[in-house]
CSV table of C-alpha atoms in Angstrom, one decimal:
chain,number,residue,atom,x,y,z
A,1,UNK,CA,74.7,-58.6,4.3
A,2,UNK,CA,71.7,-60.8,4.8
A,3,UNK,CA,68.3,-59.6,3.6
A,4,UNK,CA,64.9,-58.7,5.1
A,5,UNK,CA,62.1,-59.6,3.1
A,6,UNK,CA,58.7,-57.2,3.8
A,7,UNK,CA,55.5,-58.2,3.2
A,8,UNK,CA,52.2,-56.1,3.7
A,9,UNK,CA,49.4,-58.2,5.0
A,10,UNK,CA,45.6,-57.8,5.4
A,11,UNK,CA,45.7,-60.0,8.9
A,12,UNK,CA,48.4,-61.9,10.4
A,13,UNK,CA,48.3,-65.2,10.1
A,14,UNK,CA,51.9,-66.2,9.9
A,15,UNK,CA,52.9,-67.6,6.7
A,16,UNK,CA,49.5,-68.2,5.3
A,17,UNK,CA,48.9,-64.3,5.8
A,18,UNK,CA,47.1,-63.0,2.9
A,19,UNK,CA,49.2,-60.2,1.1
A,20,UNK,CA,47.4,-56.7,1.4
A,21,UNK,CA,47.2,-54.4,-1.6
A,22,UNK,CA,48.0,-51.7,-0.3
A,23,UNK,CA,51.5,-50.6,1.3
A,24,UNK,CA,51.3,-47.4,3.5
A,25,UNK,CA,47.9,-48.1,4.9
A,26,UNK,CA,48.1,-51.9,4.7
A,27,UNK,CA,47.0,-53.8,7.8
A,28,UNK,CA,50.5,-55.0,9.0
A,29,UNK,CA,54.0,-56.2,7.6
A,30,UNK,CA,55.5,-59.6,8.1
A,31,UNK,CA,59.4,-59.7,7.6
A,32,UNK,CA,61.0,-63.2,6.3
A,33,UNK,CA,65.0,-63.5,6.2
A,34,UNK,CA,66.4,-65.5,3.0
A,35,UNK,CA,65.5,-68.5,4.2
A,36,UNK,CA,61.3,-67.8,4.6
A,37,UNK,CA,61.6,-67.7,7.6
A,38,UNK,CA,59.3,-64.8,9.7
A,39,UNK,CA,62.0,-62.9,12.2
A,40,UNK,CA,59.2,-60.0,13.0
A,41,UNK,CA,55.8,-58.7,12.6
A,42,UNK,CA,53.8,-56.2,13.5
A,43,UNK,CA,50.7,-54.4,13.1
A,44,UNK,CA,51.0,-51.2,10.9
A,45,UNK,CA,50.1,-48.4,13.3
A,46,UNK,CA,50.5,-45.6,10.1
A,47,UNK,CA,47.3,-47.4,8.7
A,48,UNK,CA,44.8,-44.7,10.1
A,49,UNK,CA,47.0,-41.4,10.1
A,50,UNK,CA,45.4,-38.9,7.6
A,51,UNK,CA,48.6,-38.3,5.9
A,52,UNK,CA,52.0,-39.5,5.3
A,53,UNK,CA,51.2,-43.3,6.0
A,54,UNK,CA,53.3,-44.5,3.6
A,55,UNK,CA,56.4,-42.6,5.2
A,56,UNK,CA,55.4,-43.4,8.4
A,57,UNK,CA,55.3,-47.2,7.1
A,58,UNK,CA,58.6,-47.0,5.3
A,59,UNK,CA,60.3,-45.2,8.5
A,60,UNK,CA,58.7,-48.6,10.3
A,61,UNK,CA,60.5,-50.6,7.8
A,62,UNK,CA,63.5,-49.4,7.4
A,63,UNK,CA,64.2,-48.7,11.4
A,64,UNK,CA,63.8,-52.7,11.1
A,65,UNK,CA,66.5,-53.5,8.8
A,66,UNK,CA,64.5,-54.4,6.3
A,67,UNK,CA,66.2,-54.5,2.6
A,68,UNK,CA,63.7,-55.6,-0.1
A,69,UNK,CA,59.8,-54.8,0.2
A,70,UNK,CA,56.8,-55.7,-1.8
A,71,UNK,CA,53.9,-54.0,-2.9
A,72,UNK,CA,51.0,-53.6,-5.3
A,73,UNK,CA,52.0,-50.2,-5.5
A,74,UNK,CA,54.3,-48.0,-3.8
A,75,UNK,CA,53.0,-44.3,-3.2
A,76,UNK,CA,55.0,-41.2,-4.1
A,77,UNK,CA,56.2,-41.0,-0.8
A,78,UNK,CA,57.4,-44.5,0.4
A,79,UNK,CA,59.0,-44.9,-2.7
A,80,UNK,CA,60.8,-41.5,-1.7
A,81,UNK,CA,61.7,-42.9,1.7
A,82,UNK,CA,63.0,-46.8,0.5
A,83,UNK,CA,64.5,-45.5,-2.3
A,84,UNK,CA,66.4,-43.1,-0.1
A,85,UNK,CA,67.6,-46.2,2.1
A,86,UNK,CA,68.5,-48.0,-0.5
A,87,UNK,CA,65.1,-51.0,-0.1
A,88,UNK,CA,64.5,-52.7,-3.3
A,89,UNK,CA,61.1,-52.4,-4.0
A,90,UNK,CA,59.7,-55.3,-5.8
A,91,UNK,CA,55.7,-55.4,-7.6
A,92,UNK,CA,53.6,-57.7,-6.4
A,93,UNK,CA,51.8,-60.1,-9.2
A,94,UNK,CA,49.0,-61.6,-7.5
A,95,UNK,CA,50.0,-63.8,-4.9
A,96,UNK,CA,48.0,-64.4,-2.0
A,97,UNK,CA,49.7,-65.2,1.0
A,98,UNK,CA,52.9,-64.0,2.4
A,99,UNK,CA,54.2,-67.3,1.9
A,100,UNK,CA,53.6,-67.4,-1.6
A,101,UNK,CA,54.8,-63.8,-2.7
A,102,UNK,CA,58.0,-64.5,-0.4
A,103,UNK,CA,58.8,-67.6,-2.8
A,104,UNK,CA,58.3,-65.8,-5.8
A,105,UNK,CA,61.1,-63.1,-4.4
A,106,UNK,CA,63.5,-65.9,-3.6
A,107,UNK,CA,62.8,-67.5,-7.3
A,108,UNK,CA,63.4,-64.4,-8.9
A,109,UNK,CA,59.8,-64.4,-10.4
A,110,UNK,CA,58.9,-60.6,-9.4
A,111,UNK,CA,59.8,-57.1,-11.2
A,112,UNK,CA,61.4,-54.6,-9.3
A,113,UNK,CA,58.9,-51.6,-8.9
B,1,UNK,CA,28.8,6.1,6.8
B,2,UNK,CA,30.0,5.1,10.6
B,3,UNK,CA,29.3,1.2,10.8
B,4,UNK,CA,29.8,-1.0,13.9
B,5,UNK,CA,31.8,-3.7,12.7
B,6,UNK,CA,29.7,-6.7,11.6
B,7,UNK,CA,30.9,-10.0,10.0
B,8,UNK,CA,29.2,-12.0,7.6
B,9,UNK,CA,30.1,-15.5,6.9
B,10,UNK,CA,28.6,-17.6,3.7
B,11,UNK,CA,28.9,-20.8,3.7
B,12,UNK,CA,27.5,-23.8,1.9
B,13,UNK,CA,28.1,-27.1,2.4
B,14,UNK,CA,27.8,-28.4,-1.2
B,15,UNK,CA,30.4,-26.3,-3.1
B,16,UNK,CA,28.9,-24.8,-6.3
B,17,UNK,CA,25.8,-23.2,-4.8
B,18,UNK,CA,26.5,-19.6,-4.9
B,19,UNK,CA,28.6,-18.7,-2.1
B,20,UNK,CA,30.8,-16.0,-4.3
B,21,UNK,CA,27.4,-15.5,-6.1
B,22,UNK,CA,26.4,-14.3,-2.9
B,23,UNK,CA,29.4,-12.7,-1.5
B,24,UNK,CA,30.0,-10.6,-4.3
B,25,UNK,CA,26.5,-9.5,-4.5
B,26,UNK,CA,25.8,-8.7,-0.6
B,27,UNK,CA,29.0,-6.9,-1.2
B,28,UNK,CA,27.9,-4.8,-4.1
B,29,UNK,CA,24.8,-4.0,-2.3
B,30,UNK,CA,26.1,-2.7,1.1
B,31,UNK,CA,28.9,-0.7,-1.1
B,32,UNK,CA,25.5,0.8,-2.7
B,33,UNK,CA,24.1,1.7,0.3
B,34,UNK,CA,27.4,3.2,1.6
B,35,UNK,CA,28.9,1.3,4.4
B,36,UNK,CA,32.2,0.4,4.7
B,37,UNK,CA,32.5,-2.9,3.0
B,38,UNK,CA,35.1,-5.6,3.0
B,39,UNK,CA,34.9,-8.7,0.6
B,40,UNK,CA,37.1,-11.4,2.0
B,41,UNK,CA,37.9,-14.5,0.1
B,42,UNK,CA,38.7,-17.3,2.7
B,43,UNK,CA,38.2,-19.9,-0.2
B,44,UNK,CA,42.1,-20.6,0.3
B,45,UNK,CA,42.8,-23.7,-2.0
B,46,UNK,CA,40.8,-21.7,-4.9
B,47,UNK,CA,40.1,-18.5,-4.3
B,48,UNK,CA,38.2,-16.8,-7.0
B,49,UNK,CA,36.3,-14.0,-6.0
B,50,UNK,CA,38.8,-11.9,-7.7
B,51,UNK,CA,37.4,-12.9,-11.3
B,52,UNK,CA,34.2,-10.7,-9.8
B,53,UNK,CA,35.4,-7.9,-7.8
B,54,UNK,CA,38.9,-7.3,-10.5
B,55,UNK,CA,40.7,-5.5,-7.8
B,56,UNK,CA,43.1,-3.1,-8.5
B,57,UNK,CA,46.5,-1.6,-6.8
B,58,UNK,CA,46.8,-4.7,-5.2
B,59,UNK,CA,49.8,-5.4,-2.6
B,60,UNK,CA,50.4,-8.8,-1.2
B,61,UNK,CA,52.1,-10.2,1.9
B,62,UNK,CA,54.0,-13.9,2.0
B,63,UNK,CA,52.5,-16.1,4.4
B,64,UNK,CA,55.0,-18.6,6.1
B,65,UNK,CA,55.4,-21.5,8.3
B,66,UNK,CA,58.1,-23.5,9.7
B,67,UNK,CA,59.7,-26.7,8.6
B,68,UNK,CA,62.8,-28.6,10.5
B,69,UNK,CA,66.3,-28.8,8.5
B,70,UNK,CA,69.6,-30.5,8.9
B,71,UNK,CA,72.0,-28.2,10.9
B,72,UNK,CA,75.0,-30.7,10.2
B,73,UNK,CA,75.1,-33.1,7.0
B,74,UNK,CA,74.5,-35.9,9.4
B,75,UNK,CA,73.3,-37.6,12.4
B,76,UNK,CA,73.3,-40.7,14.4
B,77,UNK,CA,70.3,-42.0,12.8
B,78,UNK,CA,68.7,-42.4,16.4
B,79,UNK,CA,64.7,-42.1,14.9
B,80,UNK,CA,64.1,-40.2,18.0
B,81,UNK,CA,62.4,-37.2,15.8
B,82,UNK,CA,61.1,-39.9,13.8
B,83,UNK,CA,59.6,-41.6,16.8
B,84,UNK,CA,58.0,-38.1,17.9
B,85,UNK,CA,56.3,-37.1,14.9
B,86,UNK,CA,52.9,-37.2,15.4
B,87,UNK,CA,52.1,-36.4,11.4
B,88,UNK,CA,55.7,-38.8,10.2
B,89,UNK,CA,56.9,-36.3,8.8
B,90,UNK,CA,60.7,-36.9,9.4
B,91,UNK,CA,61.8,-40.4,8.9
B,92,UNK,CA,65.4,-41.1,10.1
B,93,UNK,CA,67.8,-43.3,7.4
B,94,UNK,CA,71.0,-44.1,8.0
B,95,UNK,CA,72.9,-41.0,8.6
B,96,UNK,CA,70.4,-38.1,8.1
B,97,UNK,CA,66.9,-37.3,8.5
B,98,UNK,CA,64.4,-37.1,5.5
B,99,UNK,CA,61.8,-34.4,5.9
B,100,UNK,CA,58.4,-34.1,4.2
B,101,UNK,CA,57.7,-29.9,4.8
B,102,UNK,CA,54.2,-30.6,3.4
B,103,UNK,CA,53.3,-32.9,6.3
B,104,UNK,CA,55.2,-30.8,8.7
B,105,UNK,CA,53.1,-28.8,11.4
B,106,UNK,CA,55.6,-26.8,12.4
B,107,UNK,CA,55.0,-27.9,16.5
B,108,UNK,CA,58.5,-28.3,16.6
B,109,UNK,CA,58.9,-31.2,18.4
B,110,UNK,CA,61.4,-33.4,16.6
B,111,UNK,CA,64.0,-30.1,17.2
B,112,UNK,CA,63.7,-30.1,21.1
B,113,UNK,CA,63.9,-34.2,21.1
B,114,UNK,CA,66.9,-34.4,19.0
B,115,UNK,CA,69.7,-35.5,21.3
B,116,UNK,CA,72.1,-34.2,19.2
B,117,UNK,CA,70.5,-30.9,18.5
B,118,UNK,CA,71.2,-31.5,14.8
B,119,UNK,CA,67.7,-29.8,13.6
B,120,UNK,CA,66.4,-26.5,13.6
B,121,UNK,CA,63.3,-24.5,12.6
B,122,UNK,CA,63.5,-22.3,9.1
B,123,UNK,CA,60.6,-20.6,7.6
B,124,UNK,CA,59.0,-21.9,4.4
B,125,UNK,CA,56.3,-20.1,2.1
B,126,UNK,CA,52.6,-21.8,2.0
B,127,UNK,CA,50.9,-19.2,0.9
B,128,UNK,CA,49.9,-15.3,0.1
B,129,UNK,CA,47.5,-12.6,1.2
B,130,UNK,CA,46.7,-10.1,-1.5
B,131,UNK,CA,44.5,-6.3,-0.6
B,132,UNK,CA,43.5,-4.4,-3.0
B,133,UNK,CA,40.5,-1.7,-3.9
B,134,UNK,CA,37.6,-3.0,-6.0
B,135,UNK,CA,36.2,0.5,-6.0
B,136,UNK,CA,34.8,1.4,-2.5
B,137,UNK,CA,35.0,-2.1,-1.6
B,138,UNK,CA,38.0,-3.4,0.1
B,139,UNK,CA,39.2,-6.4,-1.3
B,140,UNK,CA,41.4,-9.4,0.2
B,141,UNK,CA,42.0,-12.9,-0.6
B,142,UNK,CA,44.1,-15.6,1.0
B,143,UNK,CA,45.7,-18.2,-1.2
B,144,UNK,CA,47.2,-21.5,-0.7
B,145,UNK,CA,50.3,-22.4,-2.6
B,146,UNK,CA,49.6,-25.2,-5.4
B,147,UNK,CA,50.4,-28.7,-3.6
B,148,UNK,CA,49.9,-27.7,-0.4
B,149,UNK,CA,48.2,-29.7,1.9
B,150,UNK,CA,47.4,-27.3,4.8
B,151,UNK,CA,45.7,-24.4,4.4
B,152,UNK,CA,44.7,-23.2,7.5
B,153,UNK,CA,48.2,-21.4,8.1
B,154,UNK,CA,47.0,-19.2,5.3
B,155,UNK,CA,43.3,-19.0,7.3
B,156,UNK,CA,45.2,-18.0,10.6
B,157,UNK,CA,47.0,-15.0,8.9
B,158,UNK,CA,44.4,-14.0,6.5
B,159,UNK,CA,41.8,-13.6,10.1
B,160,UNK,CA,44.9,-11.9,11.5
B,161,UNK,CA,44.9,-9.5,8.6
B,162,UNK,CA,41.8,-8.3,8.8
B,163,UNK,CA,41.1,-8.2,12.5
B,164,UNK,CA,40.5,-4.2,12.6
B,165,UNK,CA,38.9,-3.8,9.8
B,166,UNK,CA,35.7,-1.7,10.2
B,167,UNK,CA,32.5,-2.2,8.7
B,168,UNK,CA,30.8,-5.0,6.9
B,169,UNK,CA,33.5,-8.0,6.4
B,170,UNK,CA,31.8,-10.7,4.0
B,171,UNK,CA,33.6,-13.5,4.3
B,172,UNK,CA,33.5,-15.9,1.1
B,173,UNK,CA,34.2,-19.3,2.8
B,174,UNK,CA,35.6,-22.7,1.5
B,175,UNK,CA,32.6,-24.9,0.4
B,176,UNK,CA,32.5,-28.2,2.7
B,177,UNK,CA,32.8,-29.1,6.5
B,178,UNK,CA,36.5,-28.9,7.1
B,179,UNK,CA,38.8,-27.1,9.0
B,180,UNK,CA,39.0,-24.4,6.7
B,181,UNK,CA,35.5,-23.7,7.3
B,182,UNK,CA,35.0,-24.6,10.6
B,183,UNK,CA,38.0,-21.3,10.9
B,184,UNK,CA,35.8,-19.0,8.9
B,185,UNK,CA,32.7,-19.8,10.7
B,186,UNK,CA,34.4,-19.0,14.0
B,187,UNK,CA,35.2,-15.4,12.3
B,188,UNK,CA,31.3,-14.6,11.9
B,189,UNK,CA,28.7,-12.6,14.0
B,190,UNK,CA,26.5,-14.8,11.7
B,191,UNK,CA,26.5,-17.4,9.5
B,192,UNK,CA,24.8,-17.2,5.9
B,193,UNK,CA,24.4,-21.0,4.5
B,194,UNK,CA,23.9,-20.7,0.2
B,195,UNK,CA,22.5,-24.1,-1.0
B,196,UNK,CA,20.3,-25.8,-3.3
B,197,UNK,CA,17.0,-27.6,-3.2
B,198,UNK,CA,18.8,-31.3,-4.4
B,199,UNK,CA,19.3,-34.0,-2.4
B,200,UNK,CA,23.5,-33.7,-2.6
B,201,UNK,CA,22.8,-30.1,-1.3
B,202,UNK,CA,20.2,-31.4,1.4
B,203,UNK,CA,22.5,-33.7,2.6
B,204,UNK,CA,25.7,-30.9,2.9
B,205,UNK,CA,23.4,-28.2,4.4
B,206,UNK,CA,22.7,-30.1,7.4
B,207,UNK,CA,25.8,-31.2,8.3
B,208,UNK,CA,27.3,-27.2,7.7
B,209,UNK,CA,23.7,-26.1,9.8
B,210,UNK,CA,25.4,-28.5,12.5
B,211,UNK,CA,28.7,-27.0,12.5
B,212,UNK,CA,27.7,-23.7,12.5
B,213,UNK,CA,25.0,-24.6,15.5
B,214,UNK,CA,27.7,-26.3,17.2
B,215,UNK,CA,29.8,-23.0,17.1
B,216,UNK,CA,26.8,-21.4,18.6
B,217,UNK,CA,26.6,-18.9,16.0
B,218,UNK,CA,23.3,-17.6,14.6
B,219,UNK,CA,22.8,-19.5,11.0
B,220,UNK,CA,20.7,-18.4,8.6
B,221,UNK,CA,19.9,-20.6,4.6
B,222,UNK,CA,19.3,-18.4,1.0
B,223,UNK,CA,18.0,-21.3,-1.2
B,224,UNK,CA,19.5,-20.8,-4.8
B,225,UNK,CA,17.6,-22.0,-7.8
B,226,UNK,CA,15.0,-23.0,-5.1
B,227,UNK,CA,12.6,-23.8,-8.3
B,228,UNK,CA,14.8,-26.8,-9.6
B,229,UNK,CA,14.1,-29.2,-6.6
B,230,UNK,CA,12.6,-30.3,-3.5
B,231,UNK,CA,12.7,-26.5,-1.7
B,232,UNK,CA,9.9,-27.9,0.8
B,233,UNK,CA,11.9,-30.7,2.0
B,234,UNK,CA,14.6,-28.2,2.5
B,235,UNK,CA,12.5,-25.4,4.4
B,236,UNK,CA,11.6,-28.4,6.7
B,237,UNK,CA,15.0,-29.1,8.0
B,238,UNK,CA,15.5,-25.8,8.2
B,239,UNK,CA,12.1,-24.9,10.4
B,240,UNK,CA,13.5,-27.9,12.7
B,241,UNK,CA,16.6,-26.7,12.9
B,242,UNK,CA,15.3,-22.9,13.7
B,243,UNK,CA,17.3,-21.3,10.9
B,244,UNK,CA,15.4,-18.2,9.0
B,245,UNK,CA,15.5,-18.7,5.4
B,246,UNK,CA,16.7,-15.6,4.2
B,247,UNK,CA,15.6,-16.1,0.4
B,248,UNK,CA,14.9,-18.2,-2.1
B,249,UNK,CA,16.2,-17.5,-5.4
B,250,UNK,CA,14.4,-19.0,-8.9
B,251,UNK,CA,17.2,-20.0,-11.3
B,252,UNK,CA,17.9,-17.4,-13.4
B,253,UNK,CA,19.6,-18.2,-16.9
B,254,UNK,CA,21.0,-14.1,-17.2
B,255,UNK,CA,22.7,-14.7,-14.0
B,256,UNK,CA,23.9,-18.1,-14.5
B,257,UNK,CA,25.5,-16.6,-17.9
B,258,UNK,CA,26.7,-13.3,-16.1
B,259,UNK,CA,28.5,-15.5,-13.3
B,260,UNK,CA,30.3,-17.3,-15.8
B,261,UNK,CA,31.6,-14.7,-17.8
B,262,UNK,CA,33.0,-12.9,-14.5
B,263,UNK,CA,30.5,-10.5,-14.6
B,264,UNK,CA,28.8,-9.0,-11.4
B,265,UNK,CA,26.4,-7.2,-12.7
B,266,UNK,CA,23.6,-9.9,-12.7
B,267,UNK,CA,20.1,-8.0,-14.0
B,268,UNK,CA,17.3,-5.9,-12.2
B,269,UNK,CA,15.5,-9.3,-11.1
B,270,UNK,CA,18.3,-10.8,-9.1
B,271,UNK,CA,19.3,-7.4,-7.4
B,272,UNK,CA,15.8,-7.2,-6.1
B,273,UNK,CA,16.3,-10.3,-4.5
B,274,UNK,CA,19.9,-9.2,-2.9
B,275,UNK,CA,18.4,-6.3,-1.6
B,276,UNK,CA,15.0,-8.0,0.1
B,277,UNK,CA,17.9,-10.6,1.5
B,278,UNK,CA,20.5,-7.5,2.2
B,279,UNK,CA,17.2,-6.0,4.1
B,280,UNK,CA,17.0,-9.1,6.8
B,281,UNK,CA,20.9,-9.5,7.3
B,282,UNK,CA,20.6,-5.5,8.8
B,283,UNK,CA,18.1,-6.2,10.4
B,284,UNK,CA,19.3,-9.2,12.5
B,285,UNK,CA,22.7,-7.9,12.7
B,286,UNK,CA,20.8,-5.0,13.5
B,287,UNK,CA,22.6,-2.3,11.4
């Protein structure tokens, strides 16, 4: 099965797309396949809703196929729903773009959450 | 003593300015002068006018609300709940539905737009109403179950609850600008706003003065420890704004050390200024 790769950005700017902190609320999500390269993204329309962004977000995600995420944290709630769907869940250690973060996953370089 | 039924609504803004303080007190009074009194603690999320008014032979009622479960063990996975909830919380994963009851509003959308009429509606338990009899004084207080997020179910049944009640219903109301207190406010024949002379409590009495004008109810301000800040900037707003000031109450160090032992009984100087304060609420709800 070939994997989905889910990045939450702060503005979407393809590759060079810097990585957002947050996860539920983040601006949108870029999704690379194994080979980097970006099949979808899309702006995060669970950013604003006063609760239950992050399932909202996750439900996003995992409608799309998508089979690893990263994050600089993962609420109670997305972790809830990914876990549920079996997403790995990987922790983001300071990389700034989408680009960069994606190539630390496909090195092996991050933790799992 | 025959009342017509009046409700009294305090409210603050900034939470710690003597709302139950007040509550309890106007309570106490009315019960002195023999009307029928009911002390009503809307303060859902953390109700403690109880520590005050200790009432006894108490009986409580569950409050419920609804939440969606799996009829079968699974579904197609369409997302079409998912897709309706306004408030996400279903989210559809492979073969079943994961549901967040806390998020839930009950509406219940996701069961009528399931194509495979795989949900249904069950009741769930948010929350409690408790009566009881602190001596004359009727006592009832709404509570929220810990980690709830909603609790103006609880509101909606508590109102319900006491809709026939005669006599004087003081209604101890959630601190803030919310929903919760936007409910109570709605409840009242007038509104009573507690605060204090800072700038924090300023800032929070003018945006309660709003709501309460906005609901076109008539508001009336008590300032509490009026001599530990800026009470003139305060009676300004409140001159501009056309709201009576009721009272203003010097801090008192007896009933500051009364209130937080649970006592009620606060001295002879503070129940002078209840009743001159008990005085004007008759008069304008004309009683």
């Amino acid at each position: 099965m070939s994997k989905l790769f889910a990045v939450p950005v702060s503005e979407l700017n393809n590759e060079k797309s810097p990585v957002d902190e947050r996860f539920g609320r983040c601006y949108a999500f870029v999704i690379f396949d194994e080979n980097g390269k970006i099949v979808k993204s899309f702006v995060n329309e669970n950013r604003d809703a006063a609760h239950g962004a992050g399932t909202g977000a996750s439900g996003l995600l995992v409608k799309n196929g998508v089979t690893d995420a990263v994050a600089g944290h993962f609420g109670p709630k997305a972790s809830e729903v990914l876990r549920a769907a079996n997403v790995k869940l990987w922790e983001n250690i300071s990389a700034k773009t989408a680009e960069e973060i994606f190539n630390k996953w496909k090195n092996n370089e991050l933790r799992q959450a | 003593m025959e009342t017509p039924t009046k409700t009294i609504v305090v409210a603050s803004g900034k939470g710690g300015t003597g709302k139950t303080l007040m509550s309890v007190s106007l309570a106490g009074h009315f019960d002195s002068e023999n009307y029928k009194v009911h002390y009503i603690d809307a303060d859902v999320e953390e109700p403690n006018g109880r520590i005050f008014m200790k009432p006894e032979n108490l009986k409580s009622v569950p409050v419920m609300t609804q939440v969606p479960e799996m009829k079968k063990d699974s579904c197609s996975g369409c997302g079409k709940c998912q897709q309706f909830c306004a408030f996400n919380a279903i989210v559809a994963i492979g073969s079943k539905v994961m549901i967040f009851p806390e998020l839930c509003h009950g509406c219940p959308g996701c069961v009528a737009v399931c194509p495979e009429d795989a949900l249904r509606m069950v009741d769930r338990q948010i929350g409690v109403i408790t009566e009881g009899d602190s001596g004359n004084i009727n006592f009832i207080e709404g509570r929220l179950n810990e980690g709830e997020a909603m609790p103006t179910p609880v509101l909606t049944e508590l109102f319900k609850y006491i809709e026939d009640y005669p006599g004087i219903r003081i209604i101890d109301s959630p601190p803030g600008t919310s929903c919760s207190v936007m409910k109570s406010m709605e409840e009242g024949d007038i509104i009573v706003l507690m605060t204090e002379p800072t700038p924090f409590g300023l800032h929070d009495v003018k945006l309660a003065s709003e709501l309460a004008l906005k609901l076109g109810k008539p508001v009336y301000g008590i300032i509490n420890r009026s001599d530990l800040g800026n009470s003139d900037e305060m009676k300004k707003y409140f001159a501009s704004r056309n709201i009576p000031v009721l009272g203003e109450i010097p801090f008192m160090r007896d009933v500051a050390v009364a209130y937080s032992g649970g006592n009620k009984d606060m001295g002879n100087k503070f129940s002078e200024k209840i009743a001159e304060i008990a005085l004007k609420i008759r008069k304008e709800l004309k009683i």
